[in-house]
mmCIF file of C-alpha atoms in Angstrom:
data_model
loop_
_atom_site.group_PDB
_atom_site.id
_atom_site.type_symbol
_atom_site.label_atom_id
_atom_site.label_comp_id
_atom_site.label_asym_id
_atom_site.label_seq_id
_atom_site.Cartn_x
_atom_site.Cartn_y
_atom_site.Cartn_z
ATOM 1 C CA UNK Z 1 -34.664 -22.898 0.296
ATOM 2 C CA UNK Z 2 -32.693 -25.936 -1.310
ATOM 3 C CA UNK Z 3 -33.085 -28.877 1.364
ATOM 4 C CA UNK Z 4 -30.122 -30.735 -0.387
ATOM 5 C CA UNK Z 5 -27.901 -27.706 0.009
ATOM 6 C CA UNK Z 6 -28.946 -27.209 3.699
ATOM 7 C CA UNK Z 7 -28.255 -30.781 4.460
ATOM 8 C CA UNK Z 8 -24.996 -30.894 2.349
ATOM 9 C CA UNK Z 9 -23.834 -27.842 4.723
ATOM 10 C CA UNK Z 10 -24.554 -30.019 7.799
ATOM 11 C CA UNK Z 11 -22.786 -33.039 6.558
ATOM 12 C CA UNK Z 12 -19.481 -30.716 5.475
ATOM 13 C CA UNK Z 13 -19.465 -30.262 8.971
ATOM 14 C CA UNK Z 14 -19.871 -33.272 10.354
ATOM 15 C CA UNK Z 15 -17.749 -35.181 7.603
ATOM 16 C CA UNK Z 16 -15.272 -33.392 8.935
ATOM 17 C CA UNK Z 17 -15.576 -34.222 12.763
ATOM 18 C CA UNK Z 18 -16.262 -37.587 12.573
ATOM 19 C CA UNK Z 19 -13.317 -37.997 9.619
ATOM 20 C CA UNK Z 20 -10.530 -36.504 11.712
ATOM 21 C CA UNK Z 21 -11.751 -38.191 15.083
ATOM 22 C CA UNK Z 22 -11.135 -41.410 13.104
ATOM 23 C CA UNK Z 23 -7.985 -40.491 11.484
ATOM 24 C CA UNK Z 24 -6.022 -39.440 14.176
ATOM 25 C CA UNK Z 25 -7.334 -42.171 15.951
ATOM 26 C CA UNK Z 26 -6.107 -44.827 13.914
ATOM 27 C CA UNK Z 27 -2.628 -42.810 12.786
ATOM 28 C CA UNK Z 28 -1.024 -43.878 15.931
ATOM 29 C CA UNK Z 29 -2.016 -47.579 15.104
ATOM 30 C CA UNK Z 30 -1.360 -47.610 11.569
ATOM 31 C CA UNK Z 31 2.599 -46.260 11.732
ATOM 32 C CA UNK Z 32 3.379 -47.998 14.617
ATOM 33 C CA UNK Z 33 5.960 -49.628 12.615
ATOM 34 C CA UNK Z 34 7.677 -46.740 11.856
ATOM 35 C CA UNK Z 35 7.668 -45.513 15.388
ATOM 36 C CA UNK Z 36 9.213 -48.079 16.866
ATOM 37 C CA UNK Z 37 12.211 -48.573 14.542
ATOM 38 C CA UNK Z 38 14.073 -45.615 13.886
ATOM 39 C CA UNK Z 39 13.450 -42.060 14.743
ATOM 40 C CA UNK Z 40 10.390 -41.056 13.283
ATOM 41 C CA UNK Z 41 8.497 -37.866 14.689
ATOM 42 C CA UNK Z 42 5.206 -39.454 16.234
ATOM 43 C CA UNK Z 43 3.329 -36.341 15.106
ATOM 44 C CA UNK Z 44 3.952 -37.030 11.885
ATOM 45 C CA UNK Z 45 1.655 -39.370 11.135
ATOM 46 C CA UNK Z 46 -1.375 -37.778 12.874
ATOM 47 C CA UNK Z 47 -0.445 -34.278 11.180
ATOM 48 C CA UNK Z 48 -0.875 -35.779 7.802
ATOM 49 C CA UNK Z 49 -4.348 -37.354 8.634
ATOM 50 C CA UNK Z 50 -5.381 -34.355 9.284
ATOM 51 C CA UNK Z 51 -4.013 -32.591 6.488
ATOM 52 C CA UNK Z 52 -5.353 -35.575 4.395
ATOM 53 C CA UNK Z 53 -9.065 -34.966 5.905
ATOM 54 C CA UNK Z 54 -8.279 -30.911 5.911
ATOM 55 C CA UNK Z 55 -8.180 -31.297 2.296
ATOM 56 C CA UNK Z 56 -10.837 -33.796 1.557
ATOM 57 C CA UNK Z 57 -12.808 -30.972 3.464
ATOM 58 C CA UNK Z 58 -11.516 -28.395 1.691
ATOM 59 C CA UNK Z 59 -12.521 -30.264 -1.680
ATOM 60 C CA UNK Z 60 -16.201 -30.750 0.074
ATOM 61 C CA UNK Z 61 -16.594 -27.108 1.081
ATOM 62 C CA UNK Z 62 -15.903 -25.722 -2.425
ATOM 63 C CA UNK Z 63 -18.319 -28.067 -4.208
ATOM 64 C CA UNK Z 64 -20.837 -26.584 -1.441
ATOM 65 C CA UNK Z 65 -20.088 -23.032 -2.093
ATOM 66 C CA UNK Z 66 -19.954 -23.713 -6.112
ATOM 67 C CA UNK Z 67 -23.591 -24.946 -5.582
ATOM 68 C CA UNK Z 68 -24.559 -21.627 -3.710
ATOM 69 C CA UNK Z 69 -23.110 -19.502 -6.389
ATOM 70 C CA UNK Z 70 -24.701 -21.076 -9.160
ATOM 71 C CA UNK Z 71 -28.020 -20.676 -6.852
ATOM 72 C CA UNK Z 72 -27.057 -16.438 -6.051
ATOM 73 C CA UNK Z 73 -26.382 -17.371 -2.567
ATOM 74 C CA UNK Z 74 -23.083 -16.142 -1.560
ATOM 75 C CA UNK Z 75 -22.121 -13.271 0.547
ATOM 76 C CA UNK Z 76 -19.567 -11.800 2.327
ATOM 77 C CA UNK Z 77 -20.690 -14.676 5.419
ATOM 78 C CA UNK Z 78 -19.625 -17.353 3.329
ATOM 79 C CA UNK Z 79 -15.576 -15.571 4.157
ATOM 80 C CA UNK Z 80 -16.700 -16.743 7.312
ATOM 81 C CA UNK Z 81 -16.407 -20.768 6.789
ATOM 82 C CA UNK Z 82 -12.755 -20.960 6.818
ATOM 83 C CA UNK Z 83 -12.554 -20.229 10.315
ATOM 84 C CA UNK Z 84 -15.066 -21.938 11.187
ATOM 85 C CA UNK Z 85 -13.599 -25.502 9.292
ATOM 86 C CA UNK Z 86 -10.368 -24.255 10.857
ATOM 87 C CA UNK Z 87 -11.921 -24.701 14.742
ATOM 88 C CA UNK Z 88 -13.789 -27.857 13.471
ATOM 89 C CA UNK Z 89 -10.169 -29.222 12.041
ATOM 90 C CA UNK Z 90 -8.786 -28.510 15.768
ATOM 91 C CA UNK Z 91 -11.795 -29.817 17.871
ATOM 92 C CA UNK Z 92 -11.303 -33.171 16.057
ATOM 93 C CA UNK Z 93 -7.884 -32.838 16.320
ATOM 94 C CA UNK Z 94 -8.309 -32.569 20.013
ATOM 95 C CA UNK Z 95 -10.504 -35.699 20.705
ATOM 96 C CA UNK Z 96 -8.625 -37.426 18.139
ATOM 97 C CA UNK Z 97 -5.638 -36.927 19.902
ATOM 98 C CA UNK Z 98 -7.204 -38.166 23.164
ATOM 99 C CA UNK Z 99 -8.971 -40.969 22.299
ATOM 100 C CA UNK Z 100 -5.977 -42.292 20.278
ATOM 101 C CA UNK Z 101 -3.967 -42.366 23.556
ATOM 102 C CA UNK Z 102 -6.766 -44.734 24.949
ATOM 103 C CA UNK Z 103 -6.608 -46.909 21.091
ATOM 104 C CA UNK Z 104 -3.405 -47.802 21.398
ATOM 105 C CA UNK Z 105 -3.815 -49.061 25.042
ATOM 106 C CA UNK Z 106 -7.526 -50.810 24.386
ATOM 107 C CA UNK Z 107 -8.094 -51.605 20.477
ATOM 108 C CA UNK Z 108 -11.498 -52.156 21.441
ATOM 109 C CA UNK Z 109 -11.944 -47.971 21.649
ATOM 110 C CA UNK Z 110 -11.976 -47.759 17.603
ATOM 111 C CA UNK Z 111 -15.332 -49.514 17.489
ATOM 112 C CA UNK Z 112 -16.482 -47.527 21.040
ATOM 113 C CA UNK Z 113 -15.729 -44.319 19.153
ATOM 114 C CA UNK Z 114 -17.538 -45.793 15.617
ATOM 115 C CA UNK Z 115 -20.777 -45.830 17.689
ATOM 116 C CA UNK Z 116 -20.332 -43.221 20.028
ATOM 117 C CA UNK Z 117 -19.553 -40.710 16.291
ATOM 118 C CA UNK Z 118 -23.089 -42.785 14.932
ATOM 119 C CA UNK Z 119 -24.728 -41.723 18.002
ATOM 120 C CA UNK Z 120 -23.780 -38.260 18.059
ATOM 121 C CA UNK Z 121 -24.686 -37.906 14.368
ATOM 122 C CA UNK Z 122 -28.202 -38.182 15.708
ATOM 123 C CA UNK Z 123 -27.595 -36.185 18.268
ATOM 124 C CA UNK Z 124 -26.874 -33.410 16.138
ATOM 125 C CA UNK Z 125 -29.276 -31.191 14.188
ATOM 126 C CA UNK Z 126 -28.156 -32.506 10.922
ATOM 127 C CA UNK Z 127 -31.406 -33.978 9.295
ATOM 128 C CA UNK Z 128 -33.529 -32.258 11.584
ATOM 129 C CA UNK Z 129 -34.203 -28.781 12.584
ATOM 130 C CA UNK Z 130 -34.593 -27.941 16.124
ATOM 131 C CA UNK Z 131 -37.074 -25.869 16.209
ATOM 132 C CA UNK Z 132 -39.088 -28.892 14.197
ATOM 133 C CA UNK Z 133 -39.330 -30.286 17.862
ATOM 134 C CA UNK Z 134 -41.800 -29.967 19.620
ATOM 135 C CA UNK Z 135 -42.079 -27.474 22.759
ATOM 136 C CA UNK Z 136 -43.042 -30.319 25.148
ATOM 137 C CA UNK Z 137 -39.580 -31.978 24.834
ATOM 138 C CA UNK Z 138 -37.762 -28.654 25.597
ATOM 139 C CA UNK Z 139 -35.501 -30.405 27.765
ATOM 140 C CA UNK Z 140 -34.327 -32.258 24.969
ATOM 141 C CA UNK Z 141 -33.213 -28.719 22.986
ATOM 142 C CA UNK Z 142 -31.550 -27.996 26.209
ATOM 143 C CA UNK Z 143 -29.533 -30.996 26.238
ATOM 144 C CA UNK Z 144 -28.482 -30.621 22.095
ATOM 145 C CA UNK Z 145 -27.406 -27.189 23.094
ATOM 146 C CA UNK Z 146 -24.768 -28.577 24.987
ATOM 147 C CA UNK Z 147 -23.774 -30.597 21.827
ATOM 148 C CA UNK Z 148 -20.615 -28.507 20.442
ATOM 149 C CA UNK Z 149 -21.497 -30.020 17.349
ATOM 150 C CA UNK Z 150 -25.166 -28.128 17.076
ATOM 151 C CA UNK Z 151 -23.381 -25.185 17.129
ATOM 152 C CA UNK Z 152 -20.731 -25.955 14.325
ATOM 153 C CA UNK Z 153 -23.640 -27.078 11.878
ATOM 154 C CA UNK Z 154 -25.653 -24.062 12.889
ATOM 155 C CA UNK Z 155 -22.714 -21.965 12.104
ATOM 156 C CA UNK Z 156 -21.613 -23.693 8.763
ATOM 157 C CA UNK Z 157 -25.410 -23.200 7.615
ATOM 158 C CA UNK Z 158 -25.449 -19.911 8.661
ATOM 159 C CA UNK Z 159 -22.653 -18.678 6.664
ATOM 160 C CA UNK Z 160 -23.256 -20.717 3.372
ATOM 161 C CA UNK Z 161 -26.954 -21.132 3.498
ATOM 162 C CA UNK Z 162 -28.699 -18.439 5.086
ATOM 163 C CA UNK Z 163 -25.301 -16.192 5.007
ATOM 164 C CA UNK Z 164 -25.758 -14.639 8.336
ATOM 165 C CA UNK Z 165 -23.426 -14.318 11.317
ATOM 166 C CA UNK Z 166 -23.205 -17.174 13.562
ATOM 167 C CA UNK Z 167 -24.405 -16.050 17.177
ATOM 168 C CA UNK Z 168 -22.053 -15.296 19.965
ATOM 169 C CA UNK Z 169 -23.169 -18.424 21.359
ATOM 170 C CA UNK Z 170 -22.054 -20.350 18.752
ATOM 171 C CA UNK Z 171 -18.532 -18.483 18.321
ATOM 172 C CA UNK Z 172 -18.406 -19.103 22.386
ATOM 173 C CA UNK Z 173 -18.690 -23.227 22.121
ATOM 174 C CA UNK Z 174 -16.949 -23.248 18.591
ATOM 175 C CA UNK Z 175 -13.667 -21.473 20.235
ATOM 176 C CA UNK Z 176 -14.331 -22.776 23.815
#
């Protein structure tokens, strides 16, 4: 296979995640103005970050599946990444949502999240396989299985790249 394409699956993914973390994080922030003086629906503001990185996404996916069509490589798997992005968009939603509640209390979370998000790109099977670990550090396969993130990536690549089902374990975490 195309390395580039499998690591341009992962980072879909994980543009994605780490994008809408930091947009609804900072949405609350950035139209405070408008919250405070008139009425203004606070969910405003965070809905169209996400639709803003929902798009960008969007715009990111189809250059990935353009690239596996001109290859051959689609199937009727690759269906299967809009729902997929669509959990994605709401688990970033989610800790977006929560860890803007703690931004607009503590500014200092927007750079605990920035390194936390630089952390977990690491910490996520992005640039690395895991079975390209080796088996005397099984405990640390353990622990990236509890990474919801693995199992997004593992999904996205296995409906664009390798266009196979995700597992049930994977569909567990994703919709868990």
């Amino acid at each position: 296979g195309i390395f580039a394409l499998w690591l341009f699956a992962a980072l879909v993914a994980w543009g994605a995640f780490s994008g809408g973390i930091t947009t609804v994080m900072s949405s609350f922030l950035d139209s405070g103005h408008l919250l405070t003086r008139t009425y203004f629906p606070p969910e405003c503001p965070v809905i169209a970050g996400t639709l803003t990185v929902s798009i960008q996404t969007a715009i990111e996916t189809a250059i990935l599946l353009a690239f596996m069509a001109v290859l051959g490589n689609l199937g009727w798997t690759t269906l299967l990444v809009i729902p997929v992005m669509v959990l994605l968009t709401l688990l970033s939603f989610g800790i977006g949502l929560m860890v803007s509640l703690g931004n607009v209390r503590f500014r200092d979370i927007n750079y605990l999240v920035g390194l936390i998000l630089q952390i977990a790109f690491y910490a996520t099977p992005i640039v690395y396989r895991l079975d390209q670990l080796p088996d005397d550090v099984q405990w640390m396969k353990t622990a990236l299985s509890f990474n919801p993130m693995t199992h997004f990536v593992s999904a996205i690549r296995d409906v664009t790249y390798l266009l196979k089902m995700p597992t049930l374990v994977n569909w567990g975490v994703m919709v868990g």
